[in-house]
XYZ file of C-alpha atoms in Angstrom:
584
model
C -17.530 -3.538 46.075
C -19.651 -2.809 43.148
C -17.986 -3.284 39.419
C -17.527 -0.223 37.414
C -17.328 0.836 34.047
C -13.402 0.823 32.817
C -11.928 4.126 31.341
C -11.811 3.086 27.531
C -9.793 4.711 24.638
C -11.048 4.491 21.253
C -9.046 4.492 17.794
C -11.075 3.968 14.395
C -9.413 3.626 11.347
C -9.622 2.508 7.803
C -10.041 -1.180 8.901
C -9.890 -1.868 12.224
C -11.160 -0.308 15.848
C -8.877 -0.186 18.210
C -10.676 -0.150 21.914
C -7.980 0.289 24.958
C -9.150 -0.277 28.656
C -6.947 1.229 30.869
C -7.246 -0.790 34.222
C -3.195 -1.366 35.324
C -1.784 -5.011 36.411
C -5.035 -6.386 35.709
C -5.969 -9.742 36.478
C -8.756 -12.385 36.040
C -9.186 -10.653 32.904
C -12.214 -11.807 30.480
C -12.693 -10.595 26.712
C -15.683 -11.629 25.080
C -15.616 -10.576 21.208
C -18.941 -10.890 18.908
C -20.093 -9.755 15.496
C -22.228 -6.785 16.797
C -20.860 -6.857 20.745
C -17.892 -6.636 22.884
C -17.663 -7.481 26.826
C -14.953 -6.549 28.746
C -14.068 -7.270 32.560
C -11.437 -7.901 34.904
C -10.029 -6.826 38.888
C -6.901 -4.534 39.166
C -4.230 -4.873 42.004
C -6.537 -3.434 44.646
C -9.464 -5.613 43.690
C -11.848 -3.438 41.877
C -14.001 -4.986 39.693
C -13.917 -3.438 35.772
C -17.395 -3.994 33.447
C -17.709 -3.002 30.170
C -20.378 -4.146 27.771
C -20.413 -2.454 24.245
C -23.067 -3.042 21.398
C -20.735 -2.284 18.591
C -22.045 0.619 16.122
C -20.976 -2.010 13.223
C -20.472 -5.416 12.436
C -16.903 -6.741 13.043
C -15.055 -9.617 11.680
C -14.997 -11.568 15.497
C -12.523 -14.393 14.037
C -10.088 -11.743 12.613
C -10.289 -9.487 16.288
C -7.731 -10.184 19.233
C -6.682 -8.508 22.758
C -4.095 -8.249 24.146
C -2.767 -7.301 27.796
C -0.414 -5.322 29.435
C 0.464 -4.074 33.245
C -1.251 -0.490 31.588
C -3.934 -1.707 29.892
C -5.865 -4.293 27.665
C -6.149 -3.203 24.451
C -8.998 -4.997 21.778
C -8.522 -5.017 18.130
C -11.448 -5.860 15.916
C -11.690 -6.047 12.198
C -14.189 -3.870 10.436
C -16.485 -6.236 8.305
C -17.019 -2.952 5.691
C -13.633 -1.701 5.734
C -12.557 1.753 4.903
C -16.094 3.284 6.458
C -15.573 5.101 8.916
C -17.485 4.778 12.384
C -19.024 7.803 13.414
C -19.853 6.260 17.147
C -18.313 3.014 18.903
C -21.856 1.795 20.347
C -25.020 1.328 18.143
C -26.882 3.637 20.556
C -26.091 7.635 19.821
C -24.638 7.992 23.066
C -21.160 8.764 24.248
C -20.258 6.894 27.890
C -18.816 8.922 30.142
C -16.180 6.477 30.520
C -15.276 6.635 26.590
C -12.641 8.948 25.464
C -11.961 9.154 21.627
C -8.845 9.535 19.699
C -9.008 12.884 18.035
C -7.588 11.551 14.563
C -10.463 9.593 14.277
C -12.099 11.342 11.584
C -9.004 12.937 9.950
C -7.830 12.346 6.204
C -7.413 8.316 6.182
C -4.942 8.716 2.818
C -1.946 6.986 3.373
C -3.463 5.272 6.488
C -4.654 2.378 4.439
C -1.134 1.210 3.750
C -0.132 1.539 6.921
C -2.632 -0.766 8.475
C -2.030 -3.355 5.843
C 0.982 -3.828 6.201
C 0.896 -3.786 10.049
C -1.855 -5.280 11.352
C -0.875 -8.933 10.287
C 1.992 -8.576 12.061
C 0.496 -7.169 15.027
C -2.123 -10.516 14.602
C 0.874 -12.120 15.179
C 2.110 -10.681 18.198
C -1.687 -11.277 19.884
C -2.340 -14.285 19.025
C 0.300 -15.994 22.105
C -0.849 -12.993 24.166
C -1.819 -15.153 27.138
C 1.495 -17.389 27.314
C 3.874 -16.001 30.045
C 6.923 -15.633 28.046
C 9.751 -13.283 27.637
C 8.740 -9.679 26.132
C 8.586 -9.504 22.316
C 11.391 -8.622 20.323
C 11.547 -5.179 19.644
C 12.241 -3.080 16.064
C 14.481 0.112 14.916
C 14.453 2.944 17.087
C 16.399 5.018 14.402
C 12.872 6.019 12.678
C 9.138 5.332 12.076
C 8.528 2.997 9.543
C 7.021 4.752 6.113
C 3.835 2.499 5.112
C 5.179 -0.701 3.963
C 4.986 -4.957 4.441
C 7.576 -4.224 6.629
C 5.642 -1.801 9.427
C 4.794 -3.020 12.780
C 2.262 -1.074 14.777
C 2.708 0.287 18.387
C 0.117 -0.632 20.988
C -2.299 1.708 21.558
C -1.391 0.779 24.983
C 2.396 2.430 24.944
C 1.289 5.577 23.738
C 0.027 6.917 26.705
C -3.451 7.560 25.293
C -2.963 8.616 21.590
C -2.527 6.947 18.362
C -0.106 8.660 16.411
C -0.979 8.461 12.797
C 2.676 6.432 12.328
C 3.593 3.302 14.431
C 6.192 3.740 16.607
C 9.407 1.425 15.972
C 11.314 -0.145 18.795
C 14.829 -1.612 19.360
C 15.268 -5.041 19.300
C 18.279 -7.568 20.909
C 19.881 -10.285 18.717
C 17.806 -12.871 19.180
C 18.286 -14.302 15.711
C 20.491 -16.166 13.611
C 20.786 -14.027 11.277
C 21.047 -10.905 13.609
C 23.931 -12.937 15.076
C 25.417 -13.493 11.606
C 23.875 -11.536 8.812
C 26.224 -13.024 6.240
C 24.980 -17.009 6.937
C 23.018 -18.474 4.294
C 22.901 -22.142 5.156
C 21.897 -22.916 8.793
C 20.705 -26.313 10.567
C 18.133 -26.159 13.167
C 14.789 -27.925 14.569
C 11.209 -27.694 14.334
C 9.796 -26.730 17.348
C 6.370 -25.964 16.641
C 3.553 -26.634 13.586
C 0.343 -25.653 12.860
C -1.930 -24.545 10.025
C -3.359 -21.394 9.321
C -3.645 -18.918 6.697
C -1.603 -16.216 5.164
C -3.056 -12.906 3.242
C -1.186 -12.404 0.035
C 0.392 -8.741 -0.059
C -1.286 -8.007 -3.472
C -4.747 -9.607 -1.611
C -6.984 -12.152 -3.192
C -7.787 -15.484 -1.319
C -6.099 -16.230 2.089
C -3.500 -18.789 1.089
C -4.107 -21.849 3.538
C -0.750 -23.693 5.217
C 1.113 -23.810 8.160
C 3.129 -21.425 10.839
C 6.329 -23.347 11.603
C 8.401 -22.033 14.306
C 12.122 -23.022 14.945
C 14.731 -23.198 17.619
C 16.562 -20.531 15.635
C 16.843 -18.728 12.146
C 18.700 -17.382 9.325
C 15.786 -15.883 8.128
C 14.715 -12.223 9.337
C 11.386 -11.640 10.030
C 9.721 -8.776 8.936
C 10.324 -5.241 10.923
C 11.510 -1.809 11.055
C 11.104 -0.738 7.689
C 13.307 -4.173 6.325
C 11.186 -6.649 4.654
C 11.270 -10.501 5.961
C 13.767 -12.457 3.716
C 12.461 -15.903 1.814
C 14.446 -18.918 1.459
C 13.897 -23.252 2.369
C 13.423 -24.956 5.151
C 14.506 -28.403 3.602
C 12.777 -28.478 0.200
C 9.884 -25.951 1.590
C 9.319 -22.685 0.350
C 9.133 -20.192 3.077
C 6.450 -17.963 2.043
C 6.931 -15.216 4.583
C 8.319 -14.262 7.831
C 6.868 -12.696 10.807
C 7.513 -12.058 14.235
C 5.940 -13.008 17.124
C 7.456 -11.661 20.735
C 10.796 -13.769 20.949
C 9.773 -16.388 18.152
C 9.996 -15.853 14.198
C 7.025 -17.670 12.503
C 7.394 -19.359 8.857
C 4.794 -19.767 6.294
C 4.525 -22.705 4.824
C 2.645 -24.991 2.362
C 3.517 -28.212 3.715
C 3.508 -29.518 7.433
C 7.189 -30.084 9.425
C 7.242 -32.504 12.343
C 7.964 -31.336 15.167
C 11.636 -31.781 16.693
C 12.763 -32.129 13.347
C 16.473 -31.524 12.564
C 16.168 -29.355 9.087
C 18.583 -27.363 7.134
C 17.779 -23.255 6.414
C 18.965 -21.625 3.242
C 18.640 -18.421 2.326
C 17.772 -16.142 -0.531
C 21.025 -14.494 -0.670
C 20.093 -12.104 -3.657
C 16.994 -10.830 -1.573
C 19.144 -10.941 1.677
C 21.804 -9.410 0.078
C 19.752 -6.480 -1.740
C 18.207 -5.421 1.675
C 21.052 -5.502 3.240
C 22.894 -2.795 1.096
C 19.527 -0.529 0.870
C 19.108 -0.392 4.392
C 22.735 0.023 5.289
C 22.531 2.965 2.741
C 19.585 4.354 4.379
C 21.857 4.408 7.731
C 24.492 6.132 5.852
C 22.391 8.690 3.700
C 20.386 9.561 6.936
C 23.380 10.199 9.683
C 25.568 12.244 6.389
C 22.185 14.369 5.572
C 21.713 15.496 9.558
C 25.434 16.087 9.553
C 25.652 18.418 6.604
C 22.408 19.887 6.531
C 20.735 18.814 10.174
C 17.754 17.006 8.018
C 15.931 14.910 10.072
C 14.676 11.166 8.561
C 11.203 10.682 10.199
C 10.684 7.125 8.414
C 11.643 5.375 5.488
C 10.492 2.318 3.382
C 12.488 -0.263 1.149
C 10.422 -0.547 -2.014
C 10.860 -3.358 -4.018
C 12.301 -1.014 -7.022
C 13.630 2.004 -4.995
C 13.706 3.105 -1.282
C 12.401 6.963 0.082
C 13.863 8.827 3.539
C 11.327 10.792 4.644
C 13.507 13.797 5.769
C 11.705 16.727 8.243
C 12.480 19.855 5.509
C 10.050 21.134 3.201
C 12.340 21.300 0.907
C 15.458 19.620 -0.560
C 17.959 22.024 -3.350
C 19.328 20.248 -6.351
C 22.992 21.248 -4.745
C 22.210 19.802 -1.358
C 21.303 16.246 -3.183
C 24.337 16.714 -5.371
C 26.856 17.076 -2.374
C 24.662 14.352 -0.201
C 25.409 11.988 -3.135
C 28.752 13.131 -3.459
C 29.681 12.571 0.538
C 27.988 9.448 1.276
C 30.026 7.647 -1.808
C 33.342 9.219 -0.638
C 32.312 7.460 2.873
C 32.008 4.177 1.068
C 35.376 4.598 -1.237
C 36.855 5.208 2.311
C 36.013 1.478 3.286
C 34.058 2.745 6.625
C 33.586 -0.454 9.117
C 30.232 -1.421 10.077
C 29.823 -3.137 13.492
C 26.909 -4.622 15.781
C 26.953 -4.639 18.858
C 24.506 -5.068 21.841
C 24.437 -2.731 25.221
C 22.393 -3.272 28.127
C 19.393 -1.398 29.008
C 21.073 1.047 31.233
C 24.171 1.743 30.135
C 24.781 5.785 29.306
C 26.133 5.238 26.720
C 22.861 4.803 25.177
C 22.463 8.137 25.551
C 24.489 8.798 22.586
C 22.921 6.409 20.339
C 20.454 7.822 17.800
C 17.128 6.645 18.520
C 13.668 7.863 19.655
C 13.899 6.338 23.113
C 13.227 2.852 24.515
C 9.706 1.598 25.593
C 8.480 1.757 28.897
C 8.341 -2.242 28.362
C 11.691 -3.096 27.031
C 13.517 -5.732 28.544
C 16.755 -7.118 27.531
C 19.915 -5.900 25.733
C 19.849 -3.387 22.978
C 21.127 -3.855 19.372
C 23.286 -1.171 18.043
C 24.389 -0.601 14.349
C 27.802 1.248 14.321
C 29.219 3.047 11.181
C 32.218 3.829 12.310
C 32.973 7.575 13.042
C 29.496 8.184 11.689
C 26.786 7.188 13.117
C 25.302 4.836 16.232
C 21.760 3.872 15.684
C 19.431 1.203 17.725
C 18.178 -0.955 14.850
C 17.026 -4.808 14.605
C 17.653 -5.218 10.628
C 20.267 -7.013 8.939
C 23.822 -4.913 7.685
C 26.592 -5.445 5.820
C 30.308 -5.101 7.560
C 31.708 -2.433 5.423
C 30.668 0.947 3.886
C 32.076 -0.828 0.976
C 29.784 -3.641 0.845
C 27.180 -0.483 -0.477
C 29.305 -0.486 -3.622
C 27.593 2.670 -4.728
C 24.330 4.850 -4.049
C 22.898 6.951 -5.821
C 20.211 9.798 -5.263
C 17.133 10.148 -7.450
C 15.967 13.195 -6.247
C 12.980 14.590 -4.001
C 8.836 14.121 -4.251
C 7.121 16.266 -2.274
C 6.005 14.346 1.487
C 3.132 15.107 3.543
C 3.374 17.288 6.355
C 5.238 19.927 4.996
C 8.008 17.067 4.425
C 10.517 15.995 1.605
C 10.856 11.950 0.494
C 14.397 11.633 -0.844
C 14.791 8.817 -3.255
C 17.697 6.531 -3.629
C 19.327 3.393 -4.748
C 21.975 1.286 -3.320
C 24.767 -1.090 -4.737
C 23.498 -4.036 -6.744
C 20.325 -1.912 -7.618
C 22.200 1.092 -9.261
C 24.206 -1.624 -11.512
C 20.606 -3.160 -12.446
C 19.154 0.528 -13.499
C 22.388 1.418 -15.234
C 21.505 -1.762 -17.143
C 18.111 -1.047 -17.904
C 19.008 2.652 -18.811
C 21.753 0.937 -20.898
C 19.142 -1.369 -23.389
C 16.782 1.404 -23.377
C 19.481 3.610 -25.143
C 20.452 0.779 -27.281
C 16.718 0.285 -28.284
C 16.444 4.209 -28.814
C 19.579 4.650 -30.558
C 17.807 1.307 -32.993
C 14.414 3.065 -33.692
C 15.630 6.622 -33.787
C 18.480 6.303 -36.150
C 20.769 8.678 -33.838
C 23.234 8.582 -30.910
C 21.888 9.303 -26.962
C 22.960 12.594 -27.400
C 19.755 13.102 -29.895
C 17.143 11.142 -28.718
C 15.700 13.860 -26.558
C 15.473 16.203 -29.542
C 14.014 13.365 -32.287
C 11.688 12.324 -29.714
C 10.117 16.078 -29.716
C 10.397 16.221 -33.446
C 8.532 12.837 -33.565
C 5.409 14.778 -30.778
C 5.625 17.602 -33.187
C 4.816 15.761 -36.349
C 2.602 13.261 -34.350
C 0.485 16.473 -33.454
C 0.316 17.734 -37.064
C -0.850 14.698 -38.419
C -3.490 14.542 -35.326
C -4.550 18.142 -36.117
C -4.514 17.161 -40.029
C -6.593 13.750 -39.728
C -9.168 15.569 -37.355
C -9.896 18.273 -40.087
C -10.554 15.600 -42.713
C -12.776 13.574 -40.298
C -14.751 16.997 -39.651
C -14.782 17.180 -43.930
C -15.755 13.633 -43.935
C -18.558 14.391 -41.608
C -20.099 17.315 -43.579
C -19.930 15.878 -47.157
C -21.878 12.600 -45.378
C -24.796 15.253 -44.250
C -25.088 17.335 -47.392
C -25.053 13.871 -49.747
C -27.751 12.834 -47.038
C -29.435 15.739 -47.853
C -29.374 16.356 -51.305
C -31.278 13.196 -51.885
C -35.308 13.755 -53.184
C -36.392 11.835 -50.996
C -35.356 11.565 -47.136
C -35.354 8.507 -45.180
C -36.686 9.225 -41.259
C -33.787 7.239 -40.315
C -29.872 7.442 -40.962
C -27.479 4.899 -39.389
C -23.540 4.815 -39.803
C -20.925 2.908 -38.602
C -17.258 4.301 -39.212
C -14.189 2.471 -37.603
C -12.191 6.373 -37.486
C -14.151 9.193 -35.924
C -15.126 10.066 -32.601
C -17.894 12.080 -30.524
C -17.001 15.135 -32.486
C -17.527 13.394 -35.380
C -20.747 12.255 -35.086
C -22.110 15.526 -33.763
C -21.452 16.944 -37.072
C -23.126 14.599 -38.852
C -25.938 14.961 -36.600
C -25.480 19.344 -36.723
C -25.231 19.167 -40.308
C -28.279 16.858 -41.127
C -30.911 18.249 -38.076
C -32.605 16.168 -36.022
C -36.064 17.819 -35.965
C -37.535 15.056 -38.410
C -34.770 11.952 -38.902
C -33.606 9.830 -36.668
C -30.340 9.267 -36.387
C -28.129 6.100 -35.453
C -24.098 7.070 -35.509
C -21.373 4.572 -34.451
C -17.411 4.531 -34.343
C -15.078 2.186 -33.534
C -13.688 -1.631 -34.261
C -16.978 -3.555 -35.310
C -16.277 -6.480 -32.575
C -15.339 -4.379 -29.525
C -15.967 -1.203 -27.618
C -17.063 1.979 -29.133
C -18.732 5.094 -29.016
C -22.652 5.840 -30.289
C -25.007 8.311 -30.639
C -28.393 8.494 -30.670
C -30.365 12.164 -32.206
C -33.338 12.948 -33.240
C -36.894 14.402 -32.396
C -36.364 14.892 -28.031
C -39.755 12.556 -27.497
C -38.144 9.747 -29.310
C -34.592 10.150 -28.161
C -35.505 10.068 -24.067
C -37.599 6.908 -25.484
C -35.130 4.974 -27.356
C -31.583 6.396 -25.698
C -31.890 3.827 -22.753
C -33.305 0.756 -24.856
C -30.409 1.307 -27.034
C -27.623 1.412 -24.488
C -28.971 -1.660 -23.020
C -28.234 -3.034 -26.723
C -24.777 -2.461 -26.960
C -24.508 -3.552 -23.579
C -23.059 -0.071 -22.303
C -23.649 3.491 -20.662
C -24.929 6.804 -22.142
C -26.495 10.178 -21.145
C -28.575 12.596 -23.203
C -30.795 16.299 -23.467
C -32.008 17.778 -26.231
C -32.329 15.102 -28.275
C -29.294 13.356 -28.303
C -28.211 10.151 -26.036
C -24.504 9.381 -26.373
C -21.938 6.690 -24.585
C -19.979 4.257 -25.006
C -20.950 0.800 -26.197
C -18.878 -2.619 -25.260
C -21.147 -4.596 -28.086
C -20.472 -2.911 -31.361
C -21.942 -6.209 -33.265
C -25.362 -5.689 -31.725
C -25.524 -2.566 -33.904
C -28.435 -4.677 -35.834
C -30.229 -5.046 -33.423
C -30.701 -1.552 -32.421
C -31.317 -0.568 -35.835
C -34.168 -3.380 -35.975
C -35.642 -1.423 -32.962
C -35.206 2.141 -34.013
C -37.391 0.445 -37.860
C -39.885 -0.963 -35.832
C -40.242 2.676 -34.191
C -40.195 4.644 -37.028
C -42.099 2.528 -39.586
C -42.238 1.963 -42.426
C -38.602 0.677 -42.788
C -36.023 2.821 -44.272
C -32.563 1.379 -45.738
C -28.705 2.173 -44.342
C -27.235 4.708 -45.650
C-alpha cells in the first residue's frame, strides 16, 4: 500500500510551532527534527503507511524541539530561532498542503500569549523529554480553572483538544502521588536518589541557561510546579533545590551539584514559601466557590503572584458593594473554623459529578484528588492546602482591574501576606507622619498642598528661564560688533529654553551652539542657524556628543549622552565658520 501524507494541525505562536499529526495508535513512529526541515512517518493500527516531509518556512531551534505521542496523535514542538515573529506559512514554499489545516488563532493579538508560553513550555519540555518510556500516564493538574499566565502554567497538548488550541492551557486533575500531596504540612522528609543527570535550567527573569543537574527521587516533600501554584524550594542534603518540575509520575529537581544515585538523603522544606502558597491558594478556593454562591461569578483562571494573587472572574464588571460583602463573607467563613479535607475518588465514581471542575481528560488514568471545604465547596485540584479555613488567618480584597475578554481580575491577599502589607502600610505612615509634620488623617491633604506649591514654583522658575533666555539674546545683540557664532552651556533650561535664545537672536546670519544639562552626563542641544549649514553640521555634531537629533528649518536638536565633548563641537562649528569667534 502506498504511504500517504498525514492530516497535520498547525499552531504558531509567539515562540514555538506546534505541528500535530493525527494518525491514531500509531506505531513504528519516526520524527526527524532539523534547523530548516521536519520529517514525519509512521503505520496506524490497520497498517497504513503516514509521510510527511516539511521544509520549515523558518529556522527552528532543533535541540530545544521535541514530540511527543499519543493513541490520537503525535504532536511536534519546535522552538522558533527569531521568537515573537510570527510565521505567515509552515513550509518555505507559498503553498498550503491539502493535508494541512491551520489553527485559526494563528494570527490573532499575541499580548498576553508571551507569558503564557514562558511559563509553560519548560514544563511541557519536561513532560516530552521521557516521551518514549512506557510508563504510567503523567500526573495531572487543577481542574477547578485555567491557569492565568504564570511559572506555574502547564500547557495542554494540542493533541487533547480535539483540533484547536485554545488561547489558555487547559488544567487537569491530578492523584496524590506526592509527599507532600500526601502530607502538605511535612517539612523534613528522608528519601533516595533515584536518578541524576545534568542539564540546564532557564532562569524565570532569563539571561544565561544555568548549567546543573535534574535529580529525581523515590518521593518528595517538594511540589512541583502546576495548576496555577508555584513549585516550592528547599535542600536535598546541603543542596539548593533550584526549581521543581513535573514530569508524568516523577518530580524533577534542579540542582547545582551531582547526587549519587540510590542515595539515602534528607528533604527540607521552605516552610515560609510552602506556607505562603498554601494560604493564597486555599483563599483562592474559598473566594472563588463564596463569589459563584453570592453572585454566580465564574473564576476562569487565576495566578499566585509573588506580591498579590488575581481571580479572573467571567463578569464585566465587579460593584464596590459586591467586593465589600465578598470580603466580608469569605472572613466570616474563616472565623467559623471551616475544615479543609483531601481526599481521592476513583475515576468513575458519580460522585464526581458534583465536584467542581471542567471535566477529566480523555487520557486520565488513576484516582482523582479532591479539595473539600467543608459545606462549601468540592474542587479537583493537585496543589497543596491548609486543614482549616482558619489556617487563612485573614483575606483581604484589593479590588478589580479590568480583564480581557469582557472579564474582571479580582485582586486579593491572604493570611501572612495581609500582616506583611499592614506592615509596610504601617512604616510608610510612620515615615509620612516624619516628613509631613501631621497625623495619617492629613497626609492626603499636605501631600496636594505640597503638588500645588510644587506646580507654582515649576510655573514660576519656567518664566524666569524664558526671562533668562531673552535678556541673553538682546545683550547678544546689543553688542557693535556680532560674532557669526554663539555657544552656551546652562546646567537649568530645557528645549524651550534654547529656542528662545535662538527666536530672539535669528538665525539668518549666526550660528548658534545651545546646551543644557550636568556638564559630565546627558543633555539636551541645539544646533540653528543659516538651513545650508545646519543640515551640514546637525549630524557631525550629534555624532560628537555621542547622541540622536532631528532638524528643518535650520535647527537640529536631541539629546546628547557626552556633554564634555561640547569642545569639540565648537572646534568644528570655528573651523566652519572662520575666522574664529570667542564664547559668549
Amino acid at each position: 500500500m502506498a504511504r500517504q501524507p498525514a492530516k497535520t494541525l498547525w499552531y504558531d505562536r509567539p515562540r514555538y510551532v506546534f505541528l500535530e499529526f493525527c494518525v491514531e495508535y500509531s506505531r513504528d513512529v519516526k520524527v526527524v527534527i532539523e534547523d530548516q526541515r521536519l520529517v514525519f512517518s509512521c503505520k496506524n493500527a490497520d497498517g497504513v503507511e503516514f509521510y510527511n516531509e516539511i521544509n520549515l518556512y523558518a529556522r527552528v531551534n532543533s535541540k530545544d524541539s521535541q514530540e511527543k505521542r499519543s493513541d490520537r496523535s503525535i504532536t511536534c514542538f519546535m522552538r522558533k530561532w527569531k521568537e515573537k515573529v510570527a510565521w505567515p506559512r509552515i513550509t518555505k514554499e507559498n503553498i498550503k498542503p491539502a493535508w494541512l489545516f491551520v489553527d485559526f488563532d494563528n494570527w490573532r493579538d499575541w499580548e498576553g500569549d508571551e507569558e503564557v508560553e514562558r511559563a509553560m513550555v519548560e514544563q511541557y519540555a519536561e513532560l516530552l523529554e521521557k516521551v518514549t518510556d512506557k510508563g504510567p500516564p503523567p500526573a495531572m493538574d487543577d481542574l477547578d480553572v485555567t491557569p492565568r499566565p504564570s511559572a506555574a502554567a502547564v500547557p495542554a497538548s494540542p493533541a487533547s483538544l480535539g483540533g484547536r488550541r485554545p488561547r489558555q492551557p487547559r488544567v487537569r486533575a491530578a492523584a496524590m502521588v506526592f509527599q507532600c500531596q500526601r502530607d502538605s504540612w511535612a517539612r523534613q522528609f528522608a528519601t533516595r536518589v533515584v536518578s541524576c543527570r545534568e542539564a540546564e535550567l532557564r532562569p524565570e527573569g532569563g539571561g544565561e541557561p544555568v548549567r546543573g543537574f535534574q535529580v529525581v527521587l523515590e518521593d518528595t516533600i517538594l511540589f512541583p510546579e502546576g495548576g496555577g501554584q508555584p513549585d516550592d524550594r528547599g535542600l536535598i542534603g546541603a543542596v539548593p533545590v533550584l526549581r521543581v518540575t513535573r514530569r508524568g509520575s516523577e518530580a524533577v529537581h534542579f540542582v547545582r551539584a551531582a547526587l549519587e544515585p540510590g542515595a539515602a538523603v534528607l528533604l527540607s522544606l521552605d516552610w515560609e514559601r510552602r506556607f505562603d502558597h498554601m494560604q493564597q491558594h486555599s483563599g483562592q478556593h474559598l473566594i472563588t466557590a463564596i463569589a459563584d454562591q453570592m453572585f454566580g461569578f465564574k473564576t476562569t483562571s487565576w495566578e499566585l503572584g509573588r506580591q498579590r494573587s488575581v481571580i479572573e472572574l467571567d463578569t464585566p464588571s465587579v460593584t464596590a458593594e459586591q467586593i465589600e460583602a465578598l470580603e466580608r463573607s469569605v472572613n466570616e467563613k474563616i472565623r467559623e473554623r471551616v475544615p479543609v479535607r483531601v481526599r481521592e475518588l476513583a475515576a468513575d465514581d458519580p460522585e464526581i459529578e458534583t465536584v467542581r471542575s471542567r471535566g477529566l481528560p480523555d487520557d486520565h488514568a488513576g484516582p482523582v484528588r479532591v479539595v473539600d471545604i467543608e459545606g462549601i465547596d468540592s474542587n479537583m485540584c493537585c496543589g497543596t492546602h491548609v486543614s482549616n479555613l482558619s489556617d487563612l488567618q485573614v483575606i483581604k480584597l484589593l479590588g478589580t482591574e479590568k480583564g480581557k475578554k469582557n472579564k474582571t481580575n479580582l485582586v486579593f491577599l491572604a493570611g501572612n501576606r495581609v500582616l506583611k502589607s499592614i506592615e509596610q502600610s504601617h512604616s510608610t505612615e510612620k515615615a509620612l507622619t516624619s516628613l509631613l509634620k501631621n497625623g495619617p488623617g492629613e497626609h492626603v491633604e499636605a501631600v496636594k498642598r505640597l503638588q500645588s506649591s510644587v506646580k507654582l514654583l515649576q510655573k514660576n522658575n519656567l518664566n524666569l528661564l524664558r526671562d533668562i533666555a531673552v535678556l541673553i539674546a538682546r545683550d547678544f545683540k546689543s553688542k557693535p560688533v556680532q560674532s557669526q557664532l554663539f555657544v552656551l552651556h546652562r546646567k537649568e533650561g530645557d528645549s524651550e529654553f534654547m529656542n528662545i535664545i535662538a527666536n530672539e537672536i535669528g538665525t539668518e546670519e549666526t550660528l548658534l551652539f545651545l546646551t543644557v544639562g550636568d556638564e559630565h552626563e546627558a543633555g539636551l542641544f541645539l544646533l540653528a542657524g543659516p538651513v545650508e549649514a545646519v543640515e551640514n553640521l546637525g549630524p557631525r555634531v550629534a555624532e560628537l556628543l555621542e547622541g540622536k537629533g532631528a532638524g528643518k528649518r535650520g535647527r537640529f536638536q536631541g539629546k546628547a549622552t557626552k556633554m564634555s565633548r561640547r569642545g569639540e563641537v565648537q572646534a568644528l562649528l570655528q573651523e566652519f565658520i572662520s575666522p574664529r569667534c570667542p564664547e559668549v
